[in-house]
Amino acid sequence: MVEVGKKAPDFVLPDADGRQVSLSDFLGKNVVLYFYPKDNTPGCTKEAVGFRDSIKAIEEKNAVVIGISLDDEASHRKFIEKYSLPFVLLSDKEAKVSTEYGVYKEKNMYGKRKMGIERSTFIIDSKGIVRKIFRKVKVDGHVDQVLKALHEIKEGV
């Protein structure tokens, strides 16, 4: 299980163009690693657009945003293009990384049980240490929580 104060598990997943991206590629930067259920759904779109609209403030904290869902590369490409998303989306089709991070869970949707991603965000510092975990994220106000956590890393809190 991923814990605050411990090294974030490294991984390699394909981005929207099929290029292999690993978490360790971003050492030296703070990382906002967010897991979301599905491209082009209302909550996930609102979350992605929130990160997009705050990307300047995020980058000022020496941070990058990485989104992960179970969607394939083509779906990610359309989502990125449709909303001009300035960050990487990675495809975790087999749910290996989502499982390792403890966000792949049984969900109850309209009385049906199925496995899926529980919206979660991990703030990882420039050395690869998990500094903050947000589970069961509510989209409204989440970007502000992320910016506060990044500020605390920068300030050494």
mmCIF file of N, CA and C in Angstrom, residues 59-141:
data_model
loop_
_atom_site.group_PDB
_atom_site.id
_atom_site.type_symbol
_atom_site.label_atom_id
_atom_site.label_comp_id
_atom_site.label_asym_id
_atom_site.label_seq_id
_atom_site.Cartn_x
_atom_site.Cartn_y
_atom_site.Cartn_z
ATOM 1 N N GLU A 59 2.751 24.590 -12.151
ATOM 2 C CA GLU A 59 4.128 24.629 -12.662
ATOM 3 C C GLU A 59 5.014 25.556 -11.830
ATOM 4 N N GLU A 60 4.422 26.621 -11.281
ATOM 5 C CA GLU A 60 5.192 27.536 -10.424
ATOM 6 C C GLU A 60 5.665 26.841 -9.148
ATOM 7 N N LYS A 61 5.047 25.727 -8.810
ATOM 8 C CA LYS A 61 5.447 24.931 -7.630
ATOM 9 C C LYS A 61 6.390 23.800 -8.054
ATOM 10 N N ASN A 62 7.037 23.954 -9.221
ATOM 11 C CA ASN A 62 7.954 22.939 -9.758
ATOM 12 C C ASN A 62 7.251 21.592 -9.878
ATOM 13 N N ALA A 63 6.001 21.617 -10.366
ATOM 14 C CA ALA A 63 5.207 20.393 -10.425
ATOM 15 C C ALA A 63 4.666 20.122 -11.823
ATOM 16 N N VAL A 64 4.403 18.834 -12.056
ATOM 17 C CA VAL A 64 3.748 18.375 -13.266
ATOM 18 C C VAL A 64 2.499 17.596 -12.864
ATOM 19 N N VAL A 65 1.560 17.504 -13.796
ATOM 20 C CA VAL A 65 0.335 16.741 -13.575
ATOM 21 C C VAL A 65 0.388 15.498 -14.461
ATOM 22 N N ILE A 66 0.043 14.359 -13.877
ATOM 23 C CA ILE A 66 -0.071 13.113 -14.627
ATOM 24 C C ILE A 66 -1.416 12.486 -14.260
ATOM 25 N N GLY A 67 -2.231 12.226 -15.260
ATOM 26 C CA GLY A 67 -3.509 11.563 -15.031
ATOM 27 C C GLY A 67 -3.439 10.113 -15.468
ATOM 28 N N ILE A 68 -4.089 9.238 -14.721
ATOM 29 C CA ILE A 68 -4.130 7.812 -15.063
ATOM 30 C C ILE A 68 -5.574 7.315 -14.986
ATOM 31 N N SER A 69 -5.977 6.603 -16.036
ATOM 32 C CA SER A 69 -7.262 5.903 -16.011
ATOM 33 C C SER A 69 -7.100 4.583 -16.757
ATOM 34 N N LEU A 70 -8.176 3.814 -16.818
ATOM 35 C CA LEU A 70 -8.146 2.526 -17.510
ATOM 36 C C LEU A 70 -8.374 2.685 -19.010
ATOM 37 N N ASP A 71 -8.677 3.901 -19.454
ATOM 38 C CA ASP A 71 -8.943 4.151 -20.866
ATOM 39 C C ASP A 71 -7.702 3.897 -21.717
ATOM 40 N N ASP A 72 -7.926 3.592 -22.995
ATOM 41 C CA ASP A 72 -6.803 3.331 -23.892
ATOM 42 C C ASP A 72 -6.214 4.633 -24.440
ATOM 43 N N GLU A 73 -5.133 4.483 -25.186
ATOM 44 C CA GLU A 73 -4.395 5.641 -25.698
ATOM 45 C C GLU A 73 -5.256 6.513 -26.606
ATOM 46 N N ALA A 74 -6.051 5.886 -27.480
ATOM 47 C CA ALA A 74 -6.891 6.655 -28.417
ATOM 48 C C ALA A 74 -7.910 7.505 -27.661
ATOM 49 N N SER A 75 -8.498 6.951 -26.619
ATOM 50 C CA SER A 75 -9.457 7.696 -25.807
ATOM 51 C C SER A 75 -8.771 8.890 -25.148
ATOM 52 N N HIS A 76 -7.580 8.667 -24.623
ATOM 53 C CA HIS A 76 -6.819 9.760 -24.000
ATOM 54 C C HIS A 76 -6.501 10.854 -25.019
ATOM 55 N N ARG A 77 -6.102 10.461 -26.209
ATOM 56 C CA ARG A 77 -5.755 11.441 -27.243
ATOM 57 C C ARG A 77 -6.954 12.347 -27.542
ATOM 58 N N LYS A 78 -8.133 11.735 -27.707
ATOM 59 C CA LYS A 78 -9.354 12.526 -27.978
ATOM 60 C C LYS A 78 -9.670 13.461 -26.814
ATOM 61 N N PHE A 79 -9.540 12.954 -25.589
ATOM 62 C CA PHE A 79 -9.827 13.739 -24.384
ATOM 63 C C PHE A 79 -8.873 14.938 -24.295
ATOM 64 N N ILE A 80 -7.595 14.691 -24.543
ATOM 65 C CA ILE A 80 -6.584 15.760 -24.516
ATOM 66 C C ILE A 80 -6.893 16.811 -25.574
ATOM 67 N N GLU A 81 -7.203 16.363 -26.778
ATOM 68 C CA GLU A 81 -7.482 17.304 -27.879
ATOM 69 C C GLU A 81 -8.756 18.094 -27.628
ATOM 70 N N LYS A 82 -9.803 17.418 -27.185
ATOM 71 C CA LYS A 82 -11.097 18.069 -26.972
ATOM 72 C C LYS A 82 -11.012 19.195 -25.943
ATOM 73 N N TYR A 83 -10.217 18.980 -24.883
ATOM 74 C CA TYR A 83 -10.156 19.957 -23.792
ATOM 75 C C TYR A 83 -8.810 20.667 -23.676
ATOM 76 N N SER A 84 -7.947 20.526 -24.670
ATOM 77 C CA SER A 84 -6.622 21.168 -24.677
ATOM 78 C C SER A 84 -5.878 20.923 -23.363
ATOM 79 N N LEU A 85 -5.784 19.676 -22.980
ATOM 80 C CA LEU A 85 -5.130 19.337 -21.714
ATOM 81 C C LEU A 85 -3.607 19.397 -21.891
ATOM 82 N N PRO A 86 -2.933 20.213 -21.074
ATOM 83 C CA PRO A 86 -1.486 20.410 -21.226
ATOM 84 C C PRO A 86 -0.639 19.471 -20.376
ATOM 85 N N PHE A 87 -1.148 18.291 -20.096
ATOM 86 C CA PHE A 87 -0.417 17.344 -19.265
ATOM 87 C C PHE A 87 -0.622 15.932 -19.785
ATOM 88 N N VAL A 88 0.161 15.009 -19.254
ATOM 89 C CA VAL A 88 0.198 13.624 -19.702
ATOM 90 C C VAL A 88 -0.957 12.824 -19.104
ATOM 91 N N LEU A 89 -1.593 12.032 -19.950
ATOM 92 C CA LEU A 89 -2.562 11.039 -19.488
ATOM 93 C C LEU A 89 -1.995 9.665 -19.832
ATOM 94 N N LEU A 90 -2.008 8.767 -18.867
ATOM 95 C CA LEU A 90 -1.450 7.433 -19.055
ATOM 96 C C LEU A 90 -2.546 6.378 -19.005
ATOM 97 N N SER A 91 -2.344 5.334 -19.782
ATOM 98 C CA SER A 91 -3.314 4.263 -19.906
ATOM 99 C C SER A 91 -2.910 3.060 -19.055
ATOM 100 N N ASP A 92 -3.765 2.716 -18.103
ATOM 101 C CA ASP A 92 -3.526 1.584 -17.193
ATOM 102 C C ASP A 92 -4.595 0.523 -17.464
ATOM 103 N N LYS A 93 -4.616 0.021 -18.701
ATOM 104 C CA LYS A 93 -5.692 -0.882 -19.146
ATOM 105 C C LYS A 93 -5.839 -2.138 -18.288
ATOM 106 N N GLU A 94 -4.726 -2.657 -17.769
ATOM 107 C CA GLU A 94 -4.801 -3.866 -16.937
ATOM 108 C C GLU A 94 -4.971 -3.544 -15.456
ATOM 109 N N ALA A 95 -5.042 -2.263 -15.118
ATOM 110 C CA ALA A 95 -5.248 -1.798 -13.734
ATOM 111 C C ALA A 95 -4.113 -2.196 -12.795
ATOM 112 N N LYS A 96 -2.925 -2.467 -13.340
ATOM 113 C CA LYS A 96 -1.799 -2.875 -12.488
ATOM 114 C C LYS A 96 -1.345 -1.739 -11.577
ATOM 115 N N VAL A 97 -1.156 -0.543 -12.140
ATOM 116 C CA VAL A 97 -0.700 0.597 -11.346
ATOM 117 C C VAL A 97 -1.817 1.047 -10.410
ATOM 118 N N SER A 98 -3.039 1.078 -10.908
ATOM 119 C CA SER A 98 -4.186 1.470 -10.076
ATOM 120 C C SER A 98 -4.334 0.538 -8.880
ATOM 121 N N THR A 99 -4.088 -0.737 -9.097
ATOM 122 C CA THR A 99 -4.152 -1.715 -8.005
ATOM 123 C C THR A 99 -3.010 -1.473 -7.017
ATOM 124 N N GLU A 100 -1.792 -1.255 -7.550
ATOM 125 C CA GLU A 100 -0.631 -1.022 -6.687
ATOM 126 C C GLU A 100 -0.824 0.213 -5.804
ATOM 127 N N TYR A 101 -1.478 1.239 -6.349
ATOM 128 C CA TYR A 101 -1.725 2.469 -5.591
ATOM 129 C C TYR A 101 -3.001 2.385 -4.743
ATOM 130 N N GLY A 102 -3.694 1.249 -4.790
ATOM 131 C CA GLY A 102 -4.862 1.040 -3.933
ATOM 132 C C GLY A 102 -6.090 1.815 -4.342
ATOM 133 N N VAL A 103 -6.204 2.147 -5.646
ATOM 134 C CA VAL A 103 -7.353 2.939 -6.101
ATOM 135 C C VAL A 103 -8.311 2.130 -6.985
ATOM 136 N N TYR A 104 -7.925 0.902 -7.322
ATOM 137 C CA TYR A 104 -8.795 0.035 -8.129
ATOM 138 C C TYR A 104 -9.653 -0.753 -7.161
ATOM 139 N N LYS A 105 -10.942 -0.428 -7.122
ATOM 140 C CA LYS A 105 -11.826 -0.955 -6.080
ATOM 141 C C LYS A 105 -13.171 -1.361 -6.655
ATOM 142 N N GLU A 106 -13.889 -2.142 -5.868
ATOM 143 C CA GLU A 106 -15.259 -2.465 -6.247
ATOM 144 C C GLU A 106 -16.119 -1.225 -6.011
ATOM 145 N N LYS A 107 -16.902 -0.876 -7.021
ATOM 146 C CA LYS A 107 -17.781 0.287 -6.928
ATOM 147 C C LYS A 107 -19.218 -0.171 -7.134
ATOM 148 N N ASN A 108 -20.124 0.573 -6.549
ATOM 149 C CA ASN A 108 -21.539 0.266 -6.700
ATOM 150 C C ASN A 108 -22.178 1.399 -7.497
ATOM 151 N N MET A 109 -22.495 1.112 -8.752
ATOM 152 C CA MET A 109 -23.100 2.135 -9.608
ATOM 153 C C MET A 109 -24.510 1.697 -9.993
ATOM 154 N N TYR A 110 -25.488 2.454 -9.549
ATOM 155 C CA TYR A 110 -26.891 2.170 -9.869
ATOM 156 C C TYR A 110 -27.262 0.728 -9.518
ATOM 157 N N GLY A 111 -26.795 0.262 -8.371
ATOM 158 C CA GLY A 111 -27.129 -1.075 -7.906
ATOM 159 C C GLY A 111 -26.280 -2.184 -8.491
ATOM 160 N N LYS A 112 -25.386 -1.835 -9.419
ATOM 161 C CA LYS A 112 -24.511 -2.850 -10.016
ATOM 162 C C LYS A 112 -23.107 -2.710 -9.433
ATOM 163 N N ARG A 113 -22.547 -3.844 -9.062
ATOM 164 C CA ARG A 113 -21.181 -3.840 -8.542
ATOM 165 C C ARG A 113 -20.211 -4.106 -9.684
ATOM 166 N N LYS A 114 -19.171 -3.266 -9.748
ATOM 167 C CA LYS A 114 -18.127 -3.505 -10.744
ATOM 168 C C LYS A 114 -16.836 -2.879 -10.260
ATOM 169 N N MET A 115 -15.744 -3.344 -10.820
ATOM 170 C CA MET A 115 -14.444 -2.809 -10.444
ATOM 171 C C MET A 115 -14.168 -1.534 -11.247
ATOM 172 N N GLY A 116 -13.528 -0.580 -10.586
ATOM 173 C CA GLY A 116 -13.187 0.671 -11.258
ATOM 174 C C GLY A 116 -12.254 1.497 -10.391
ATOM 175 N N ILE A 117 -11.878 2.643 -10.913
ATOM 176 C CA ILE A 117 -10.962 3.531 -10.194
ATOM 177 C C ILE A 117 -11.733 4.449 -9.268
ATOM 178 N N GLU A 118 -11.269 4.496 -8.017
ATOM 179 C CA GLU A 118 -11.781 5.465 -7.047
ATOM 180 C C GLU A 118 -10.943 6.735 -7.224
ATOM 181 N N ARG A 119 -11.593 7.834 -7.544
ATOM 182 C CA ARG A 119 -10.896 9.099 -7.814
ATOM 183 C C ARG A 119 -9.957 9.437 -6.652
ATOM 184 N N SER A 120 -8.668 9.523 -6.952
ATOM 185 C CA SER A 120 -7.649 9.727 -5.923
ATOM 186 C C SER A 120 -6.487 10.526 -6.495
ATOM 187 N N THR A 121 -5.804 11.268 -5.630
ATOM 188 C CA THR A 121 -4.637 12.047 -6.048
ATOM 189 C C THR A 121 -3.508 11.835 -5.054
ATOM 190 N N PHE A 122 -2.310 11.698 -5.601
ATOM 191 C CA PHE A 122 -1.097 11.527 -4.802
ATOM 192 C C PHE A 122 -0.154 12.678 -5.133
ATOM 193 N N ILE A 123 0.303 13.371 -4.106
ATOM 194 C CA ILE A 123 1.290 14.429 -4.294
ATOM 195 C C ILE A 123 2.647 13.812 -3.946
ATOM 196 N N ILE A 124 3.536 13.814 -4.929
ATOM 197 C CA ILE A 124 4.846 13.180 -4.789
ATOM 198 C C ILE A 124 5.906 14.266 -4.950
ATOM 199 N N ASP A 125 6.857 14.314 -4.021
ATOM 200 C CA ASP A 125 7.856 15.381 -4.088
ATOM 201 C C ASP A 125 8.947 15.068 -5.112
ATOM 202 N N SER A 126 9.868 16.000 -5.265
ATOM 203 C CA SER A 126 10.887 15.908 -6.310
ATOM 204 C C SER A 126 11.857 14.740 -6.112
ATOM 205 N N LYS A 127 11.856 14.154 -4.909
ATOM 206 C CA LYS A 127 12.718 12.995 -4.635
ATOM 207 C C LYS A 127 11.953 11.679 -4.768
ATOM 208 N N GLY A 128 10.664 11.774 -5.126
ATOM 209 C CA GLY A 128 9.861 10.567 -5.310
ATOM 210 C C GLY A 128 9.149 10.074 -4.065
ATOM 211 N N ILE A 129 9.082 10.927 -3.034
ATOM 212 C CA ILE A 129 8.420 10.561 -1.777
ATOM 213 C C ILE A 129 6.968 11.052 -1.792
ATOM 214 N N VAL A 130 6.041 10.179 -1.389
ATOM 215 C CA VAL A 130 4.632 10.556 -1.301
ATOM 216 C C VAL A 130 4.470 11.530 -0.139
ATOM 217 N N ARG A 131 3.957 12.710 -0.428
ATOM 218 C CA ARG A 131 3.793 13.733 0.606
ATOM 219 C C ARG A 131 2.344 13.904 1.050
ATOM 220 N N LYS A 132 1.393 13.591 0.164
ATOM 221 C CA LYS A 132 -0.021 13.776 0.510
ATOM 222 C C LYS A 132 -0.849 12.814 -0.347
ATOM 223 N N ILE A 133 -1.891 12.247 0.259
ATOM 224 C CA ILE A 133 -2.802 11.359 -0.464
ATOM 225 C C ILE A 133 -4.223 11.872 -0.259
ATOM 226 N N PHE A 134 -4.928 12.038 -1.358
ATOM 227 C CA PHE A 134 -6.348 12.391 -1.325
ATOM 228 C C PHE A 134 -7.112 11.198 -1.895
ATOM 229 N N ARG A 135 -7.944 10.576 -1.081
ATOM 230 C CA ARG A 135 -8.770 9.452 -1.550
ATOM 231 C C ARG A 135 -10.224 9.900 -1.613
ATOM 232 N N LYS A 136 -11.004 9.194 -2.423
ATOM 233 C CA LYS A 136 -12.432 9.526 -2.599
ATOM 234 C C LYS A 136 -12.589 11.019 -2.863
ATOM 235 N N VAL A 137 -11.828 11.508 -3.823
ATOM 236 C CA VAL A 137 -11.791 12.943 -4.141
ATOM 237 C C VAL A 137 -13.149 13.443 -4.611
ATOM 238 N N LYS A 138 -13.537 14.574 -4.074
ATOM 239 C CA LYS A 138 -14.682 15.339 -4.582
ATOM 240 C C LYS A 138 -14.068 16.406 -5.487
ATOM 241 N N VAL A 139 -14.556 16.511 -6.706
ATOM 242 C CA VAL A 139 -13.928 17.388 -7.702
ATOM 243 C C VAL A 139 -13.954 18.857 -7.273
ATOM 244 N N ASP A 140 -15.095 19.322 -6.770
ATOM 245 C CA ASP A 140 -15.190 20.734 -6.381
ATOM 246 C C ASP A 140 -14.189 21.060 -5.280
ATOM 247 N N GLY A 141 -13.322 22.032 -5.541
ATOM 248 C CA GLY A 141 -12.339 22.479 -4.561
ATOM 249 C C GLY A 141 -11.070 21.640 -4.526
#
